[in-house]
Coordinates of C-alpha atoms and ligand atoms in Angstrom, one line a residue:
M387 CA -18.8 -53.3 37.8
T388 CA -15.9 -55.7 36.9
P389 CA -13.4 -53.8 34.8
V390 CA -12.6 -55.1 31.3
L391 CA -8.9 -55.0 32.3
R392 CA -7.5 -55.1 35.8
V393 CA -3.7 -54.7 36.2
E394 CA -2.2 -54.8 39.7
A395 CA 1.5 -54.4 40.5
L396 CA 2.7 -55.2 37.0
Q397 CA 6.5 -55.4 36.7
V398 CA 8.6 -55.8 33.6
E399 CA 12.3 -56.4 34.1
I400 CA 15.0 -56.8 31.5
P401 CA 18.5 -58.1 32.2
V402 CA 21.1 -55.7 30.7
K403 CA 24.9 -55.6 30.9
T404 CA 24.9 -53.3 33.9
G405 CA 22.2 -55.1 35.9
L406 CA 18.4 -55.5 35.9
L407 CA 16.5 -52.8 34.0
R408 CA 13.2 -52.3 35.9
A409 CA 11.3 -50.8 33.1
V410 CA 7.8 -51.2 34.6
R411 CA 7.6 -50.8 38.4
G412 CA 4.4 -51.9 39.9
V413 CA 1.8 -50.4 37.6
D414 CA -1.9 -50.6 38.5
L415 CA -4.6 -50.0 35.9
D416 CA -8.4 -50.6 35.7
I417 CA -10.1 -50.1 32.4
R418 CA -13.9 -50.1 32.2
A419 CA -16.2 -51.1 29.4
G420 CA -16.8 -48.4 26.9
E421 CA -14.2 -46.0 28.2
T422 CA -11.0 -44.7 26.7
H423 CA -8.2 -44.6 29.3
G424 CA -5.2 -42.5 28.2
L425 CA -1.7 -43.7 29.3
V426 CA 0.7 -40.8 29.0
G427 CA 4.3 -39.9 29.7
E428 CA 7.6 -39.1 28.1
S429 CA 9.5 -41.7 25.8
G430 CA 11.0 -44.4 27.9
S431 CA 8.5 -44.0 30.8
G432 CA 7.3 -47.6 30.3
K433 CA 4.0 -47.0 28.5
S434 CA 4.6 -49.4 25.6
L435 CA 6.3 -52.1 27.7
T436 CA 3.2 -51.9 30.0
A437 CA 1.0 -52.6 26.9
L438 CA 3.3 -55.4 25.6
G439 CA 3.4 -56.9 29.1
I440 CA -0.5 -57.0 29.2
M441 CA -0.5 -58.6 25.7
G442 CA 2.2 -61.1 26.5
L443 CA 4.3 -59.7 23.7
L444 CA 7.5 -58.7 25.5
P445 CA 10.9 -59.5 24.1
A446 CA 12.1 -63.0 25.0
R447 CA 14.6 -61.9 27.6
A448 CA 12.1 -59.6 29.5
R449 CA 10.5 -61.0 32.7
R450 CA 6.9 -60.1 33.6
S451 CA 5.2 -60.5 37.0
A452 CA 2.0 -59.0 38.5
A453 CA -0.3 -59.5 41.5
Q454 CA -3.3 -59.5 39.0
L455 CA -3.7 -59.4 35.3
R456 CA -7.2 -60.1 34.3
L457 CA -9.2 -59.5 31.1
G458 CA -12.8 -59.8 32.4
A459 CA -13.0 -63.2 34.0
V460 CA -9.8 -64.5 32.3
D461 CA -6.6 -64.7 34.4
L462 CA -3.9 -63.8 31.8
L463 CA -1.2 -64.9 34.2
A464 CA -2.5 -68.4 34.2
L465 CA -2.4 -68.7 30.4
D466 CA 0.4 -70.4 28.4
E467 CA 1.6 -68.9 25.1
R468 CA -0.8 -71.0 23.1
A469 CA -3.9 -70.0 25.1
M470 CA -2.7 -66.4 25.0
E471 CA -2.6 -66.6 21.2
D472 CA -6.2 -67.5 21.3
V473 CA -7.0 -64.4 23.5
R474 CA -5.0 -62.0 21.3
G475 CA -6.9 -60.8 18.3
D476 CA -10.1 -62.2 19.8
R477 CA -10.8 -60.6 23.2
V478 CA -8.0 -58.1 23.1
A479 CA -6.3 -56.5 20.1
M480 CA -3.5 -54.0 19.7
I481 CA -2.8 -51.4 17.1
F482 CA 0.5 -49.5 16.6
Q483 CA 1.9 -46.2 15.3
E484 CA 3.3 -48.0 12.2
P485 CA 0.6 -50.2 10.6
M486 CA 3.3 -52.4 8.9
T487 CA 4.0 -53.7 12.4
S488 CA 0.7 -55.6 12.1
L489 CA 0.4 -55.9 8.3
N490 CA 2.5 -58.4 6.3
P491 CA 3.8 -56.8 3.1
A492 CA 3.8 -60.1 1.3
F493 CA 0.1 -60.9 1.6
T494 CA -3.0 -59.1 0.3
V495 CA -5.2 -57.2 2.7
G496 CA -7.9 -59.9 2.1
A497 CA -5.6 -62.8 2.9
Q498 CA -4.6 -61.2 6.2
L499 CA -8.1 -60.2 7.3
T500 CA -9.6 -63.6 6.5
E501 CA -6.7 -65.4 8.2
T502 CA -7.2 -63.4 11.4
L503 CA -11.0 -64.2 11.3
R504 CA -10.6 -67.9 10.6
R505 CA -8.0 -68.3 13.3
H506 CA -10.6 -67.3 15.9
R507 CA -14.0 -68.1 14.3
K508 CA -15.3 -71.2 12.5
V509 CA -16.2 -69.6 9.2
S510 CA -15.7 -70.6 5.6
R511 CA -13.3 -68.6 3.4
G512 CA -16.2 -67.0 1.5
E513 CA -17.9 -66.0 4.7
A514 CA -14.6 -64.6 6.1
L515 CA -14.2 -62.5 2.9
E516 CA -17.7 -61.2 3.3
R517 CA -17.1 -60.2 6.9
A518 CA -13.7 -58.6 6.0
A519 CA -15.4 -56.5 3.3
E520 CA -18.1 -55.4 5.8
M521 CA -15.4 -54.5 8.3
L522 CA -13.5 -52.4 5.8
T523 CA -16.8 -50.5 5.0
R524 CA -17.3 -50.0 8.7
V525 CA -13.9 -48.4 9.1
G526 CA -14.7 -46.0 6.2
I527 CA -12.9 -47.7 3.3
S528 CA -14.8 -47.4 0.0
S529 CA -14.6 -50.2 -2.7
P530 CA -13.7 -52.8 -0.1
R531 CA -13.6 -55.7 -2.6
T532 CA -10.8 -53.8 -4.5
R533 CA -8.9 -53.1 -1.3
L534 CA -9.1 -56.7 -0.2
A535 CA -7.2 -57.7 -3.4
Q536 CA -4.4 -55.1 -2.8
Y537 CA -1.1 -55.3 -0.9
P538 CA -0.4 -53.0 2.0
H539 CA 2.2 -51.0 0.0
Q540 CA -0.6 -50.0 -2.5
L541 CA -2.4 -48.1 0.2
S542 CA -1.9 -44.7 1.7
G543 CA -0.7 -44.3 5.3
G544 CA -4.3 -43.3 6.4
L545 CA -5.8 -46.3 4.6
R546 CA -3.2 -48.7 6.1
Q547 CA -4.2 -47.4 9.5
R548 CA -7.8 -48.1 8.8
V549 CA -7.0 -51.6 7.6
M550 CA -5.0 -52.3 10.8
I551 CA -8.0 -51.1 12.9
A552 CA -10.3 -53.3 10.8
M553 CA -8.1 -56.3 11.4
A554 CA -7.9 -55.5 15.2
L555 CA -11.7 -55.2 15.5
L556 CA -12.8 -58.1 13.2
C557 CA -13.5 -60.4 16.1
E558 CA -15.1 -57.7 18.2
P559 CA -12.6 -57.7 21.1
K560 CA -13.6 -56.2 24.5
L561 CA -10.3 -54.2 24.7
L562 CA -8.3 -52.4 22.1
I563 CA -4.8 -51.2 23.1
A564 CA -3.7 -48.4 20.8
D565 CA 0.0 -47.5 21.0
E566 CA 0.5 -44.0 19.5
P567 CA -2.0 -44.8 16.7
T568 CA -2.1 -41.3 15.2
T569 CA 1.4 -40.0 15.9
A570 CA 2.8 -40.6 12.3
L571 CA -0.3 -39.2 10.6
D572 CA -0.9 -35.6 9.5
V573 CA -3.4 -33.6 11.5
T574 CA -6.4 -34.1 9.3
V575 CA -6.0 -37.9 9.0
Q576 CA -5.2 -38.0 12.8
A577 CA -8.6 -36.3 13.5
Q578 CA -10.4 -38.8 11.1
I579 CA -8.8 -41.8 12.8
L580 CA -9.6 -40.6 16.3
R581 CA -13.2 -39.9 15.2
L582 CA -13.4 -43.4 13.7
L583 CA -12.1 -45.0 16.9
A584 CA -14.7 -43.1 18.9
E585 CA -17.5 -44.2 16.6
L586 CA -16.5 -47.9 16.7
Q587 CA -16.1 -47.7 20.4
R588 CA -19.7 -46.4 20.8
A589 CA -21.0 -49.1 18.4
M590 CA -19.1 -52.0 20.0
G591 CA -18.9 -51.0 23.7
L592 CA -15.2 -51.3 23.3
A593 CA -12.7 -50.3 26.1
I594 CA -9.6 -48.5 24.7
L595 CA -6.2 -48.1 26.4
L596 CA -4.7 -45.2 24.4
I597 CA -1.0 -44.8 24.7
T598 CA 0.3 -41.4 23.7
H599 CA 2.7 -38.7 24.5
D600 CA 0.2 -36.2 23.2
L601 CA -1.9 -34.7 26.0
S602 CA -4.2 -32.9 23.5
V603 CA -5.3 -36.3 22.1
V604 CA -6.1 -37.6 25.6
A605 CA -8.0 -34.4 26.4
R606 CA -10.1 -34.9 23.2
V607 CA -11.0 -38.6 23.4
A608 CA -10.3 -40.1 26.9
Q609 CA -12.4 -40.2 30.0
R610 CA -9.7 -41.3 32.4
V611 CA -5.9 -40.9 32.3
S612 CA -2.8 -42.4 34.0
V613 CA 0.5 -40.6 33.9
M614 CA 3.6 -42.7 33.9
Y615 CA 7.1 -41.6 34.9
A616 CA 10.2 -43.9 35.2
G617 CA 8.1 -47.0 35.0
E618 CA 5.5 -46.0 37.6
V619 CA 2.0 -44.5 37.4
V620 CA 2.4 -41.3 39.3
E621 CA -1.1 -39.9 38.9
T622 CA -4.5 -41.3 37.7
G623 CA -8.0 -40.1 37.6
A624 CA -10.7 -38.6 35.4
V625 CA -9.2 -36.5 32.6
A626 CA -11.2 -33.4 33.4
D627 CA -10.0 -33.5 37.1
V628 CA -6.3 -34.4 36.4
F629 CA -6.0 -31.8 33.6
A630 CA -7.8 -29.0 35.5
R631 CA -5.9 -29.6 38.8
P632 CA -2.8 -31.8 38.3
A633 CA -1.7 -33.0 41.7
H634 CA 1.7 -34.5 40.9
P635 CA 4.5 -32.1 40.1
Y636 CA 5.4 -34.3 37.0
T637 CA 1.9 -34.0 35.6
R638 CA 2.1 -30.2 36.2
G639 CA 5.4 -30.1 34.4
L640 CA 4.0 -32.1 31.4
M641 CA 1.0 -29.8 31.2
A642 CA 3.2 -26.7 31.4
A643 CA 5.3 -28.0 28.5
V644 CA 2.2 -28.1 26.2
P645 CA 2.2 -25.0 23.9
V646 CA -1.0 -23.0 24.2
P647 CA -2.1 -21.4 21.0
G648 CA -2.1 -17.6 21.3
K649 CA 0.1 -17.7 24.4
V650 CA 3.3 -19.0 22.9
R651 CA 5.5 -16.6 21.0
R652 CA 6.1 -17.8 17.4
G653 CA 9.5 -19.5 17.2
A654 CA 9.8 -19.9 21.0
P655 CA 11.3 -23.2 22.0
L656 CA 8.8 -25.9 23.2
G657 CA 8.5 -26.2 26.9
T658 CA 10.5 -29.1 28.6
I659 CA 10.9 -30.4 32.1
A660 CA 14.5 -29.7 33.2
G661 CA 16.7 -32.6 34.1
V662 CA 16.8 -36.2 33.0
V663 CA 15.0 -39.4 33.9
P664 CA 17.0 -41.5 36.5
S665 CA 18.5 -44.8 35.4
L666 CA 16.0 -47.6 35.6
V667 CA 18.7 -50.2 36.3
G668 CA 18.3 -51.4 39.8
E669 CA 16.3 -49.7 42.6
I670 CA 15.6 -46.0 42.7
D671 CA 16.0 -44.4 46.2
G672 CA 13.0 -42.3 47.2
C673 CA 10.9 -40.5 44.7
A674 CA 12.0 -41.1 41.1
F675 CA 11.1 -37.5 40.1
R676 CA 13.2 -36.0 42.9
A677 CA 16.1 -34.6 40.8
R678 CA 13.7 -32.8 38.5
C679 CA 11.0 -31.7 41.0
P680 CA 10.6 -28.1 41.9
S681 CA 8.8 -29.2 45.1
A682 CA 11.4 -31.7 46.3
H683 CA 12.2 -31.7 50.0
D684 CA 13.8 -34.0 52.6
A685 CA 10.9 -36.4 52.8
C686 CA 11.3 -37.2 49.1
L687 CA 14.4 -39.3 49.9
R688 CA 11.8 -41.9 51.0
L689 CA 9.5 -43.7 48.6
P690 CA 6.3 -41.5 48.3
P691 CA 2.9 -43.0 49.2
M692 CA 0.1 -43.3 46.7
R693 CA -2.5 -40.8 48.0
S694 CA -6.2 -40.8 47.2
V695 CA -8.3 -37.7 46.5
G696 CA -12.0 -38.6 46.3
D697 CA -13.0 -42.0 44.9
D698 CA -11.2 -42.1 41.7
R699 CA -8.1 -39.9 41.9
R700 CA -4.7 -41.0 43.1
Y701 CA -1.2 -39.6 42.9
R702 CA 2.2 -40.7 44.2
C703 CA 3.8 -37.9 46.1
H704 CA 4.7 -36.7 49.6
L705 CA 2.8 -33.5 49.1
P706 CA -0.6 -33.7 50.9
P707 CA -3.7 -32.9 48.7
E708 CA -4.2 -29.4 50.1
V709 CA -0.6 -28.4 49.2
A710 CA -0.7 -30.2 45.8
E711 CA -4.1 -28.4 45.1
A712 CA -2.6 -25.0 46.0
R713 CA 0.2 -25.6 43.5
A714 CA -2.0 -26.8 40.7
Ligands
LIG1360 FE1 8.4 -33.9 44.1 FE2 8.8 -35.0 46.5 FE3 6.4 -35.3 45.3 FE4 8.5 -36.6 44.4 S1 7.5 -36.9 46.4 S2 7.0 -35.5 43.2 S3 10.2 -35.1 44.7 S4 7.4 -33.4 46.0

């Protein structure tokens, strides 16, 4: 089946004073219809820039290149900015940690929802308002007519998040990119928003690329996962496989850093991976994780290969599968 999104060898480079910051280094991703694909990694690993690169929303001085960047049959690399604007909000939409990134404080919720709809669909203002109210109901907002007349600052954080989701899904996109959508919310609202996204996904057959640093969120809602480190995907596969038997030492380190209820002493410091991420300015010699890796050896001075395990599982490391498996 053709994936909803195919990304091959995506690069994002940003000129900085000290040289060329290679923030995204050859990322491959395939996202299928109806699935949630988690993209995880520490801050600065390139997750958000990967998303912005797909959306064509990078800062002006950033440069994007890729071997393939396709949304269904549409070649995103061939689109100019105007054509990309038509695609954004229609076939692909993005939501952020902070809803005010998407919502304009100066306009009512109704004005913003109807403008989004009328930009992409030929509908009258009355019809657009009708559909906006329906969508607010669909995302669990009561009294939608009242909410349409309100400004974003009159809503709670959880409601603003729901409005942002409603705006993203108004045109029924094929793909939703969600960048840390629940990080700023308390645990109860976080659970509600994740449940809502799962319900909408089932109803609309939506594919979701879920960017998060929270492995427990991925474990709860995603079917597949890609782990990013220093601008590269270092491991990818079905969530159940990757989390049960992480092959890449970085994935193992990330998982070991997650506190396990009942096994962590109260007040004990949260687990971390020792060492620091290498500078992303210029080339990195050999494996980018080398300085932090407990399994590093001489071969790691060379760029590690992407190894396949089965049909759908890959990891970038010199350790062969049987050794990686034994260490999992
Ligand atoms: Fe560790 Fe070497 Fe594998 Fe890199 S290639 S993750 S340094 S074992």
